[in-house]
């Protein structure tokens, strides 16, 4: 049985990360799910959320803006609309995006509600992850 997982996160903007990990927890459309080496093959959709990556007693986080996860015994491939490692998140940019989305939702005039809500959800999770400074936490 596989002992390690290769986690690969790809978006239309490029390769976000490729590394060996012990465990990944992802935000599936139907809820969080964890993957350990030897997992049964699986393809599922992801909602706006995060990946929690555990490796050798440390944990790190990756923002994922919707997409798909393909799990095989020794590999987790994430195809995301956009994604960043927590340490690469520009918190000011995310806070500005949050303000814009909140403003649009407050006005409620001729807005695409789902689009504004999704922008707000992305910004909220980016800010949360950016504030998990130290990103590499001991378990
Ligand atoms: P914004 O309104 O600030 O552009 P957005 O949620 O619309 O935010 P996306 O469409 O998800 O942005 O992403 C576009 C590109 O910008 C992607 O490469 C994404 O990784 C990057 N990106 C977006 N927001 C941030 C951020 N706060 N920090 C770092 N990279 C970001």
mmCIF file of N, CA, C and O in Angstrom, residues 1-2 4 14 18 24 26 28-29 42-43 53 55-56 60 64 67 74 78 99 110 117 127 139:
data_model
loop_
_atom_site.group_PDB
_atom_site.id
_atom_site.type_symbol
_atom_site.label_atom_id
_atom_site.label_comp_id
_atom_site.label_asym_id
_atom_site.label_seq_id
_atom_site.Cartn_x
_atom_site.Cartn_y
_atom_site.Cartn_z
ATOM 1 N N UNK A 1 0.838 -1.200 0.000
ATOM 2 C CA UNK A 1 0.000 0.000 0.000
ATOM 3 C C UNK A 1 0.878 1.257 0.000
ATOM 4 O O UNK A 1 1.937 1.278 0.601
ATOM 5 N N UNK A 2 0.399 2.303 -0.675
ATOM 6 C CA UNK A 2 1.149 3.559 -0.743
ATOM 7 C C UNK A 2 1.374 4.115 0.659
ATOM 8 O O UNK A 2 0.512 3.986 1.533
ATOM 9 N N UNK A 4 2.915 7.400 1.043
ATOM 10 C CA UNK A 4 2.860 8.860 0.936
ATOM 11 C C UNK A 4 1.841 9.228 -0.124
ATOM 12 O O UNK A 4 1.513 8.430 -0.993
ATOM 13 N N UNK A 14 -1.700 28.307 -13.317
ATOM 14 C CA UNK A 14 -0.454 27.538 -13.241
ATOM 15 C C UNK A 14 -0.455 26.513 -12.122
ATOM 16 O O UNK A 14 -1.471 26.289 -11.455
ATOM 17 N N UNK A 18 3.152 21.147 -5.712
ATOM 18 C CA UNK A 18 3.265 19.704 -5.900
ATOM 19 C C UNK A 18 4.194 19.226 -4.811
ATOM 20 O O UNK A 18 5.368 19.630 -4.786
ATOM 21 N N UNK A 24 -4.375 14.767 3.484
ATOM 22 C CA UNK A 24 -5.005 15.998 2.986
ATOM 23 C C UNK A 24 -6.459 15.990 3.434
ATOM 24 O O UNK A 24 -7.136 14.964 3.336
ATOM 25 N N UNK A 26 -9.893 18.081 2.455
ATOM 26 C CA UNK A 26 -10.382 19.019 1.444
ATOM 27 C C UNK A 26 -11.836 19.382 1.729
ATOM 28 O O UNK A 26 -12.548 18.650 2.427
ATOM 29 N N UNK A 28 -15.073 19.367 0.204
ATOM 30 C CA UNK A 28 -15.914 18.873 -0.886
ATOM 31 C C UNK A 28 -17.253 19.592 -0.889
ATOM 32 O O UNK A 28 -17.652 20.188 0.108
ATOM 33 N N UNK A 29 -17.943 19.525 -2.032
ATOM 34 C CA UNK A 29 -19.262 20.162 -2.121
ATOM 35 C C UNK A 29 -20.220 19.595 -1.089
ATOM 36 O O UNK A 29 -21.129 20.275 -0.633
ATOM 37 N N UNK A 42 -11.406 8.266 -6.312
ATOM 38 C CA UNK A 42 -12.560 9.135 -6.092
ATOM 39 C C UNK A 42 -12.424 10.378 -6.959
ATOM 40 O O UNK A 42 -11.314 10.913 -7.102
ATOM 41 N N UNK A 43 -13.525 10.816 -7.533
ATOM 42 C CA UNK A 43 -13.544 12.126 -8.189
ATOM 43 C C UNK A 43 -14.703 12.889 -7.588
ATOM 44 O O UNK A 43 -15.816 12.360 -7.493
ATOM 45 N N UNK A 53 -3.080 20.408 4.762
ATOM 46 C CA UNK A 53 -2.059 19.444 4.345
ATOM 47 C C UNK A 53 -1.216 19.092 5.554
ATOM 48 O O UNK A 53 -0.600 19.981 6.157
ATOM 49 N N UNK A 55 1.920 16.966 7.184
ATOM 50 C CA UNK A 55 3.165 16.311 6.770
ATOM 51 C C UNK A 55 4.144 16.318 7.939
ATOM 52 O O UNK A 55 4.507 17.406 8.421
ATOM 53 N N UNK A 56 4.556 15.154 8.362
ATOM 54 C CA UNK A 56 5.588 15.032 9.394
ATOM 55 C C UNK A 56 5.373 15.913 10.604
ATOM 56 O O UNK A 56 6.281 16.600 11.036
ATOM 57 N N UNK A 60 -0.161 22.694 6.957
ATOM 58 C CA UNK A 60 -0.166 23.921 6.161
ATOM 59 C C UNK A 60 -1.493 23.983 5.405
ATOM 60 O O UNK A 60 -2.215 22.980 5.309
ATOM 61 N N UNK A 64 -8.583 27.164 -1.867
ATOM 62 C CA UNK A 64 -9.071 26.573 -3.123
ATOM 63 C C UNK A 64 -10.407 27.210 -3.494
ATOM 64 O O UNK A 64 -11.360 27.174 -2.710
ATOM 65 N N UNK A 67 -13.705 23.662 -7.727
ATOM 66 C CA UNK A 67 -12.991 22.821 -8.689
ATOM 67 C C UNK A 67 -13.277 21.357 -8.476
ATOM 68 O O UNK A 67 -14.373 20.977 -8.022
ATOM 69 N N UNK A 74 -2.177 6.957 -4.391
ATOM 70 C CA UNK A 74 -1.006 7.685 -3.905
ATOM 71 C C UNK A 74 -0.936 9.114 -4.435
ATOM 72 O O UNK A 74 0.119 9.731 -4.422
ATOM 73 N N UNK A 78 -5.788 18.317 -7.469
ATOM 74 C CA UNK A 78 -6.822 19.338 -7.293
ATOM 75 C C UNK A 78 -6.786 20.253 -8.514
ATOM 76 O O UNK A 78 -5.735 20.852 -8.814
ATOM 77 N N UNK A 99 -14.596 43.970 0.933
ATOM 78 C CA UNK A 99 -15.354 45.245 1.007
ATOM 79 C C UNK A 99 -16.204 45.434 -0.245
ATOM 80 O O UNK A 99 -17.374 45.815 -0.163
ATOM 81 N N UNK A 110 -29.622 45.296 -9.014
ATOM 82 C CA UNK A 110 -29.124 44.715 -10.260
ATOM 83 C C UNK A 110 -27.786 44.010 -10.091
ATOM 84 O O UNK A 110 -26.847 44.234 -10.844
ATOM 85 N N UNK A 117 -21.870 36.834 -3.778
ATOM 86 C CA UNK A 117 -21.710 35.981 -2.588
ATOM 87 C C UNK A 117 -20.450 35.115 -2.711
ATOM 88 O O UNK A 117 -19.708 34.929 -1.748
ATOM 89 N N UNK A 127 -8.842 35.682 3.874
ATOM 90 C CA UNK A 127 -8.416 36.451 5.055
ATOM 91 C C UNK A 127 -8.176 35.488 6.230
ATOM 92 O O UNK A 127 -7.167 35.591 6.929
ATOM 93 N N UNK A 139 1.652 19.822 14.793
ATOM 94 C CA UNK A 139 0.376 19.156 15.129
ATOM 95 C C UNK A 139 0.334 18.830 16.613
ATOM 96 O O UNK A 139 1.351 18.603 17.219
#
